[in-house]
Amino acid sequence: MLAVMSPAANAQSSLTVFGVMDVAVRRTNTDHVGHMLSMASGSYTSSRYGFRGREDLGGGLSASFWLESFLSADTGAVTPAGFQRRSTLSLAHTEWGELRMGRDFTPTHSNWSRFDPFNYVGIGSVQLFSLSATGSTPVTAAFGSNGNSIQRSSNAIQYLLPRNSWGLEGGITKSFGEGNVSASDQHSSIGARLGVNLGPVFVSAASYTTHDDKTISDFKDRALAASWNAGFVRLSGGVRRYEYLRATQSNYLLAAVVPLGAHEVKFSFNRAKMGGTAGTAGTAGTTAIHGDSADQLALGYVYRLSKRTVAYATAATMRDKGNARFVIPGARAGTAGARSQGFEFGMNHEF
Amino acid sequence: MLAVMSPAANAQSSLTVFGVMDVAVRRTNTDHVGHMLSMASGSYTSSRYGFRGREDLGGGLSASFWLESFLSADTGAVTPAGFQRRSTLSLAHTEWGELRMGRDFTPTHSNWSRFDPFNYVGIGSVQLFSLSATGSTPVTAAFGSNGNSIQRSSNAIQYLLPRNSWGLEGGITKSFGEGNVSASDQHSSIGARLGVNLGPVFVSAASYTTHDDKTISDFKDRALAASWNAGFVRLSGGVRRYEYLRATQSNYLLAAVVPLGAHEVKFSFNRAKMGGTAGTAGTAGTTAIHGDSADQLALGYVYRLSKRTVAYATAATMRDKGNARFVIPGARAGTAGARSQGFEFGMNHEF
Amino acid sequence: MLAVMSPAANAQSSLTVFGVMDVAVRRTNTDHVGHMLSMASGSYTSSRYGFRGREDLGGGLSASFWLESFLSADTGAVTPAGFQRRSTLSLAHTEWGELRMGRDFTPTHSNWSRFDPFNYVGIGSVQLFSLSATGSTPVTAAFGSNGNSIQRSSNAIQYLLPRNSWGLEGGITKSFGEGNVSASDQHSSIGARLGVNLGPVFVSAASYTTHDDKTISDFKDRALAASWNAGFVRLSGGVRRYEYLRATQSNYLLAAVVPLGAHEVKFSFNRAKMGGTAGTAGTAGTTAIHGDSADQLALGYVYRLSKRTVAYATAATMRDKGNARFVIPGARAGTAGARSQGFEFGMNHEF
């Protein structure tokens, strides 16, 4: 992280160059299919680079921006080009809250990823059940292979609560459809998130509804989660549910993190359970997905070499039921009811 | 803007990280077609990011570079990837002037955009009549949907006049065709610009002629404009003319800016008038475009939150005649003789 | 180069923004075909930009990263997007050496490019015989038009020797195939380099073997080179050999650099000689390439305006034999046995 006072601006202003380089060696196996050895990027936290800055406008008011890019640290690729992890411009007031415009996380993703000890990435992450285009799920039925609004929305305007003495946090998000062209990632969406900090306990709920030329009907995404910091262990759990026409998917998360000085051990259990019927993108379909489900167990170890640099290792196993075909990320594609396992160890460096 | 002395170089050297984040909420309407609500990027000045630096070589000589990228602040997209707003390397002398190589503005664009109080962007800008590929114009007849040389030229070498006591400014530009492949943005072009500062009055003229595999014949672009700073109001006006085979287009601009402390009110009237006949790219064609024209009126308001941050609002209306199909940017496509209107308000932050 | 201490880290840590802007005017000629005038990027050293940083972890250990992007300074294009010149994360120890992961140079490229006084770029460089996809060579037979492993490998893990008192340097490189999809630049490769510094004499050898879905059989790449710094002149010479099935290519280099204060004169002779038969990608083929060869002579002049900025001029001529169709970079394509010449002068600025 490079943070420098800008000579052209007043003393409260800053511009920062920042990023994460994360590389791991990964070995996965898909039963009856075979194994794969690979180098992965962003298995502890996502590799990225970006620029952010803040200008104090006086009277509690500030302007700030955040540009953050995808980055494949193992190949150097930036796909897609630009700052599509985040691109926002904000006008904020210490007491009234923040108005934020551009591309950012959805309220439900913010509500969900935060409770995953694997930071939504790598072979142990809760991400698997949300993004995979393999098989029939409400997500693939609603968006096909087009960009979806599970993680981020472009062209969005957010109002975010200021820091307050009630321990409340969250906000509302409205993204402009601009013609609602799903293929151009132009979704008309609306939703909100509300969290309450109650000492060691944190509870948060969010909802986000999307409509575009492909979904025809509304795609509904809701998440409820809680965490408890008991000192020697941090527990978290939650449920996130997708609904589209007659298809449903419920994702469950149970996780624990045990900090031990420079060491950390973490564990998570994820389950995705389908219901109803799904079709090709934009149709209700007649494919029964009721009974399709997948379970994932992950165990991780982290060693802090410094505040900015960690070494880590993760092992994970996944088991499908019914026609589910989810596999560990980086594993060879499986057939219905696939089983897959993976192990990775790597290094993560913040700058 | 982040500007830091480079420890490896002498005290006169610098490297700067800079950019603009500009986001607006825009509502447009096209008569008989419908309205559109969207988030726009760069409606006050273009969103961008880049790096620039300068090294003092002694004896009045300096080396400098400028890399500036496109940026869609509303989505984070950078299209095309790279620094295609500007990519130049310069060798300059305080008394002899500057030799600049790479991709930069054309002389006619520099001569034209400077007189537009809307900075060539947003729903009120003079840009509309230059870039639209809708309908038949000399620009579409010469370049089709390929990159054109209206705004920028790649592979160009420029000589720019130094600061001088006569108030003269400008230079000459020659871009190498490298095979003249229009689709690869490789145009063989040549032109020049000359401006005279006469106290509150500034007059400037420019010409630029382009030849490539698609234009076959020369595409001619000429601009003449003037401004008068009367203190309480800044007035500007000009004409820019495109010619290709039997097709002509004359663009007229009349504008006024009234500064009121932290506030600014601005107004512009733009007219584009076609003449002769146009065809598909590279052909003279027989489509009569004589009588096609479009008028645009724009009214803008700017409030400066600081030196680097402004809030702004713009309203604009456009009226086509004949077969012209120009519409307000971001508005739904219109038919011949379309009428469209738009309103946008946003925030612009320089860093 | 912008190097700043990061306030969030300890005093040994740093983050640097760096790059090179290099633009030249180039005139080439291909006998019986014609000439071409163009603007070129990176003829003295490659144009680029990037970020790199280092964190001291204590006890001789450090974490560091390097992100470096391609850049066409004449057009501003970055193709492909991202940091595909280099993207690495390292864990290093002053006495034990460095573990480096990501995309970086291959051992053979490191061993070869270093001995070319034209830095592997421009019309005089040794690069010509390695990358040209024109005609039949072991490289085109093995990789076709897909990305190859001549210069760089993605998904690679390297062990590099530390600085030592024996003057030894080098390391081993293993890249993960990840399915060995040649089109995705996923090659399974393994190799090593070892160099010995003997006062003014330096000798280095390297080998790298690649296997992917297109090569079917192994593509072998070996290089041996040496240099002698005699003070008033630096001499270098070497040989690099490619082998694929029945096709071979031997590249020879002889070069001299004469430093004269702020001036430098340099000369190189390159020869590529084919042997055996070659086919279309992935096949042994029956096209006899034995007897195909190309000779290249280059003469360069460099003037240092400062430590960071140089002006340069290069002249080169190339002569093909047999069915070879190599031409000076930027020259129009030639037929079998082509002759081509070129001249370029430019400016290079490091930041």
Tab-separated table of N, CA, C and O in Angstrom, chain C residues 224-275:
chain	number	residue	atom	x	y	z
C	224	LEU	N	23.428	-21.681	-24.759
C	224	LEU	CA	24.752	-21.566	-24.144
C	224	LEU	C	25.356	-20.261	-24.637
C	224	LEU	O	25.358	-20.005	-25.853
C	225	ALA	N	25.849	-19.441	-23.717
C	225	ALA	CA	26.395	-18.158	-24.152
C	225	ALA	C	27.459	-17.680	-23.185
C	225	ALA	O	27.541	-18.151	-22.039
C	226	ALA	N	28.297	-16.757	-23.668
C	226	ALA	CA	29.373	-16.215	-22.844
C	226	ALA	C	29.632	-14.764	-23.221
C	226	ALA	O	29.308	-14.331	-24.333
C	227	SER	N	30.189	-14.018	-22.277
C	227	SER	CA	30.559	-12.632	-22.572
C	227	SER	C	31.908	-12.320	-21.937
C	227	SER	O	32.318	-12.952	-20.949
C	228	TRP	N	32.615	-11.344	-22.517
C	228	TRP	CA	33.913	-10.923	-22.008
C	228	TRP	C	33.960	-9.415	-21.995
C	228	TRP	O	33.840	-8.772	-23.051
C	229	ASN	N	34.090	-8.828	-20.820
C	229	ASN	CA	34.177	-7.383	-20.701
C	229	ASN	C	35.642	-6.977	-20.701
C	229	ASN	O	36.331	-7.100	-19.691
C	230	ALA	N	36.125	-6.509	-21.858
C	230	ALA	CA	37.535	-6.135	-21.996
C	230	ALA	C	37.735	-4.646	-21.717
C	230	ALA	O	38.758	-4.086	-22.085
C	231	GLY	N	36.755	-4.010	-21.110
C	231	GLY	CA	36.886	-2.597	-20.746
C	231	GLY	C	36.463	-1.689	-21.877
C	231	GLY	O	35.367	-1.120	-21.850
C	232	PHE	N	37.280	-1.566	-22.917
C	232	PHE	CA	36.942	-0.663	-24.041
C	232	PHE	C	35.897	-1.305	-24.947
C	232	PHE	O	35.276	-0.639	-25.757
C	233	VAL	N	35.722	-2.620	-24.808
C	233	VAL	CA	34.714	-3.322	-25.606
C	233	VAL	C	34.161	-4.495	-24.792
C	233	VAL	O	34.874	-5.109	-23.999
C	234	ARG	N	32.860	-4.760	-24.964
C	234	ARG	CA	32.251	-5.941	-24.344
C	234	ARG	C	31.832	-6.884	-25.465
C	234	ARG	O	30.991	-6.519	-26.312
C	235	LEU	N	32.396	-8.081	-25.475
C	235	LEU	CA	32.085	-9.056	-26.520
C	235	LEU	C	31.142	-10.114	-25.976
C	235	LEU	O	31.219	-10.479	-24.799
C	236	SER	N	30.259	-10.615	-26.813
C	236	SER	CA	29.397	-11.723	-26.384
C	236	SER	C	29.092	-12.632	-27.560
C	236	SER	O	29.158	-12.227	-28.734
C	237	GLY	N	28.789	-13.864	-27.252
C	237	GLY	CA	28.458	-14.830	-28.300
C	237	GLY	C	27.703	-15.982	-27.692
C	237	GLY	O	27.787	-16.238	-26.484
C	238	GLY	N	26.916	-16.670	-28.526
C	238	GLY	CA	26.180	-17.798	-27.988
C	238	GLY	C	25.442	-18.570	-29.055
C	238	GLY	O	25.432	-18.186	-30.234
C	239	VAL	N	24.852	-19.655	-28.615
C	239	VAL	CA	24.035	-20.468	-29.509
C	239	VAL	C	22.788	-20.918	-28.764
C	239	VAL	O	22.842	-21.219	-27.564
C	240	ARG	N	21.633	-20.887	-29.455
C	240	ARG	CA	20.381	-21.365	-28.866
C	240	ARG	C	19.756	-22.307	-29.875
C	240	ARG	O	19.649	-21.988	-31.062
C	241	ARG	N	19.328	-23.476	-29.393
C	241	ARG	CA	18.842	-24.499	-30.314
C	241	ARG	C	17.450	-24.961	-29.920
C	241	ARG	O	17.179	-25.279	-28.768
C	242	TYR	N	16.525	-24.957	-30.907
C	242	TYR	CA	15.172	-25.480	-30.720
C	242	TYR	C	15.068	-26.824	-31.419
C	242	TYR	O	15.548	-26.980	-32.541
C	243	GLU	N	14.395	-27.780	-30.778
C	243	GLU	CA	14.168	-29.081	-31.412
C	243	GLU	C	12.720	-29.491	-31.215
C	243	GLU	O	12.180	-29.403	-30.116
C	244	TYR	N	12.089	-29.922	-32.293
C	244	TYR	CA	10.738	-30.460	-32.171
C	244	TYR	C	10.555	-31.546	-33.222
C	244	TYR	O	10.650	-31.275	-34.423
C	245	LEU	N	10.350	-32.771	-32.773
C	245	LEU	CA	10.235	-33.916	-33.667
C	245	LEU	C	11.432	-33.935	-34.619
C	245	LEU	O	12.553	-33.999	-34.166
C	246	ARG	N	11.206	-33.833	-35.938
C	246	ARG	CA	12.340	-33.910	-36.859
C	246	ARG	C	12.877	-32.539	-37.262
C	246	ARG	O	13.745	-32.443	-38.109
C	247	ALA	N	12.321	-31.480	-36.664
C	247	ALA	CA	12.753	-30.123	-37.029
C	247	ALA	C	13.747	-29.562	-36.011
C	247	ALA	O	13.570	-29.744	-34.807
C	248	THR	N	14.773	-28.887	-36.489
C	248	THR	CA	15.729	-28.214	-35.595
C	248	THR	C	15.976	-26.794	-36.093
C	248	THR	O	15.815	-26.500	-37.266
C	249	GLN	N	16.349	-25.944	-35.149
C	249	GLN	CA	16.752	-24.585	-35.496
C	249	GLN	C	17.889	-24.186	-34.576
C	249	GLN	O	17.765	-24.282	-33.353
C	250	SER	N	19.003	-23.750	-35.166
C	250	SER	CA	20.138	-23.286	-34.364
C	250	SER	C	20.316	-21.799	-34.604
C	250	SER	O	20.406	-21.353	-35.752
C	251	ASN	N	20.329	-21.047	-33.512
C	251	ASN	CA	20.511	-19.601	-33.599
C	251	ASN	C	21.891	-19.243	-33.065
C	251	ASN	O	22.269	-19.704	-31.984
C	252	TYR	N	22.626	-18.423	-33.821
C	252	TYR	CA	23.964	-18.024	-33.407
C	252	TYR	C	23.997	-16.514	-33.230
C	252	TYR	O	23.364	-15.788	-33.990
C	253	LEU	N	24.746	-16.087	-32.233
C	253	LEU	CA	24.862	-14.651	-31.943
C	253	LEU	C	26.325	-14.295	-31.715
C	253	LEU	O	27.038	-14.969	-30.970
C	254	LEU	N	26.764	-13.212	-32.365
C	254	LEU	CA	28.079	-12.617	-32.098
C	254	LEU	C	27.858	-11.130	-31.951
C	254	LEU	O	27.233	-10.514	-32.829
C	255	ALA	N	28.367	-10.539	-30.853
C	255	ALA	CA	28.059	-9.128	-30.641
C	255	ALA	C	29.195	-8.397	-29.950
C	255	ALA	O	30.014	-9.006	-29.249
C	256	ALA	N	29.229	-7.084	-30.166
C	256	ALA	CA	30.235	-6.226	-29.529
C	256	ALA	C	29.613	-4.897	-29.159
C	256	ALA	O	28.801	-4.361	-29.910
C	257	VAL	N	29.990	-4.388	-27.985
C	257	VAL	CA	29.527	-3.078	-27.538
C	257	VAL	C	30.745	-2.245	-27.159
C	257	VAL	O	31.589	-2.700	-26.376
C	258	VAL	N	30.858	-1.043	-27.734
C	258	VAL	CA	31.970	-0.149	-27.411
C	258	VAL	C	31.419	1.074	-26.683
C	258	VAL	O	30.736	1.899	-27.287
C	259	PRO	N	31.656	1.184	-25.357
C	259	PRO	CA	31.176	2.355	-24.604
C	259	PRO	C	32.167	3.504	-24.754
C	259	PRO	O	33.382	3.304	-24.680
C	260	LEU	N	31.651	4.710	-25.013
C	260	LEU	CA	32.507	5.892	-25.187
C	260	LEU	C	31.903	7.039	-24.392
C	260	LEU	O	31.323	7.956	-24.962
C	261	GLY	N	31.995	6.983	-23.069
C	261	GLY	CA	31.401	8.020	-22.218
C	261	GLY	C	29.894	7.968	-22.333
C	261	GLY	O	29.286	6.922	-22.087
C	262	ALA	N	29.293	9.089	-22.754
C	262	ALA	CA	27.841	9.145	-22.897
C	262	ALA	C	27.379	8.431	-24.171
C	262	ALA	O	26.183	8.244	-24.388
C	263	HIS	N	28.322	8.046	-25.005
C	263	HIS	CA	27.988	7.389	-26.276
C	263	HIS	C	28.228	5.888	-26.171
C	263	HIS	O	28.960	5.404	-25.329
C	264	GLU	N	27.613	5.162	-27.081
C	264	GLU	CA	27.806	3.712	-27.130
C	264	GLU	C	27.578	3.278	-28.573
C	264	GLU	O	26.604	3.698	-29.205
C	265	VAL	N	28.492	2.451	-29.077
C	265	VAL	CA	28.308	1.877	-30.415
C	265	VAL	C	28.183	0.385	-30.243
C	265	VAL	O	28.909	-0.226	-29.444
C	266	LYS	N	27.216	-0.235	-30.939
C	266	LYS	CA	27.046	-1.665	-30.764
C	266	LYS	C	26.803	-2.363	-32.097
C	266	LYS	O	26.297	-1.753	-33.055
C	267	PHE	N	27.177	-3.626	-32.140
C	267	PHE	CA	27.136	-4.391	-33.376
C	267	PHE	C	26.686	-5.806	-33.044
C	267	PHE	O	27.047	-6.361	-32.019
C	268	SER	N	25.880	-6.395	-33.917
C	268	SER	CA	25.567	-7.815	-33.720
C	268	SER	C	25.381	-8.531	-35.039
C	268	SER	O	24.961	-7.948	-36.046
C	269	PHE	N	25.730	-9.801	-35.020
C	269	PHE	CA	25.485	-10.694	-36.153
C	269	PHE	C	24.656	-11.858	-35.638
C	269	PHE	O	25.014	-12.499	-34.650
C	270	ASN	N	23.522	-12.109	-36.270
C	270	ASN	CA	22.661	-13.229	-35.883
C	270	ASN	C	22.470	-14.164	-37.067
C	270	ASN	O	22.288	-13.710	-38.194
C	271	ARG	N	22.509	-15.443	-36.804
C	271	ARG	CA	22.207	-16.426	-37.858
C	271	ARG	C	21.236	-17.467	-37.307
C	271	ARG	O	21.405	-17.949	-36.186
C	272	ALA	N	20.200	-17.812	-38.096
C	272	ALA	CA	19.301	-18.930	-37.776
C	272	ALA	C	19.420	-19.949	-38.886
C	272	ALA	O	19.390	-19.598	-40.068
C	273	LYS	N	19.561	-21.220	-38.498
C	273	LYS	CA	19.794	-22.294	-39.480
C	273	LYS	C	18.835	-23.436	-39.154
C	273	LYS	O	18.848	-23.953	-38.049
C	274	MET	N	18.014	-23.811	-40.118
C	274	MET	CA	17.037	-24.884	-39.902
C	274	MET	C	17.623	-26.233	-40.308
C	274	MET	O	18.560	-26.303	-41.113
C	275	GLY	N	17.010	-27.292	-39.788
C	275	GLY	CA	17.429	-28.633	-40.166
C	275	GLY	C	16.248	-29.587	-40.106
C	275	GLY	O	15.281	-29.352	-39.374
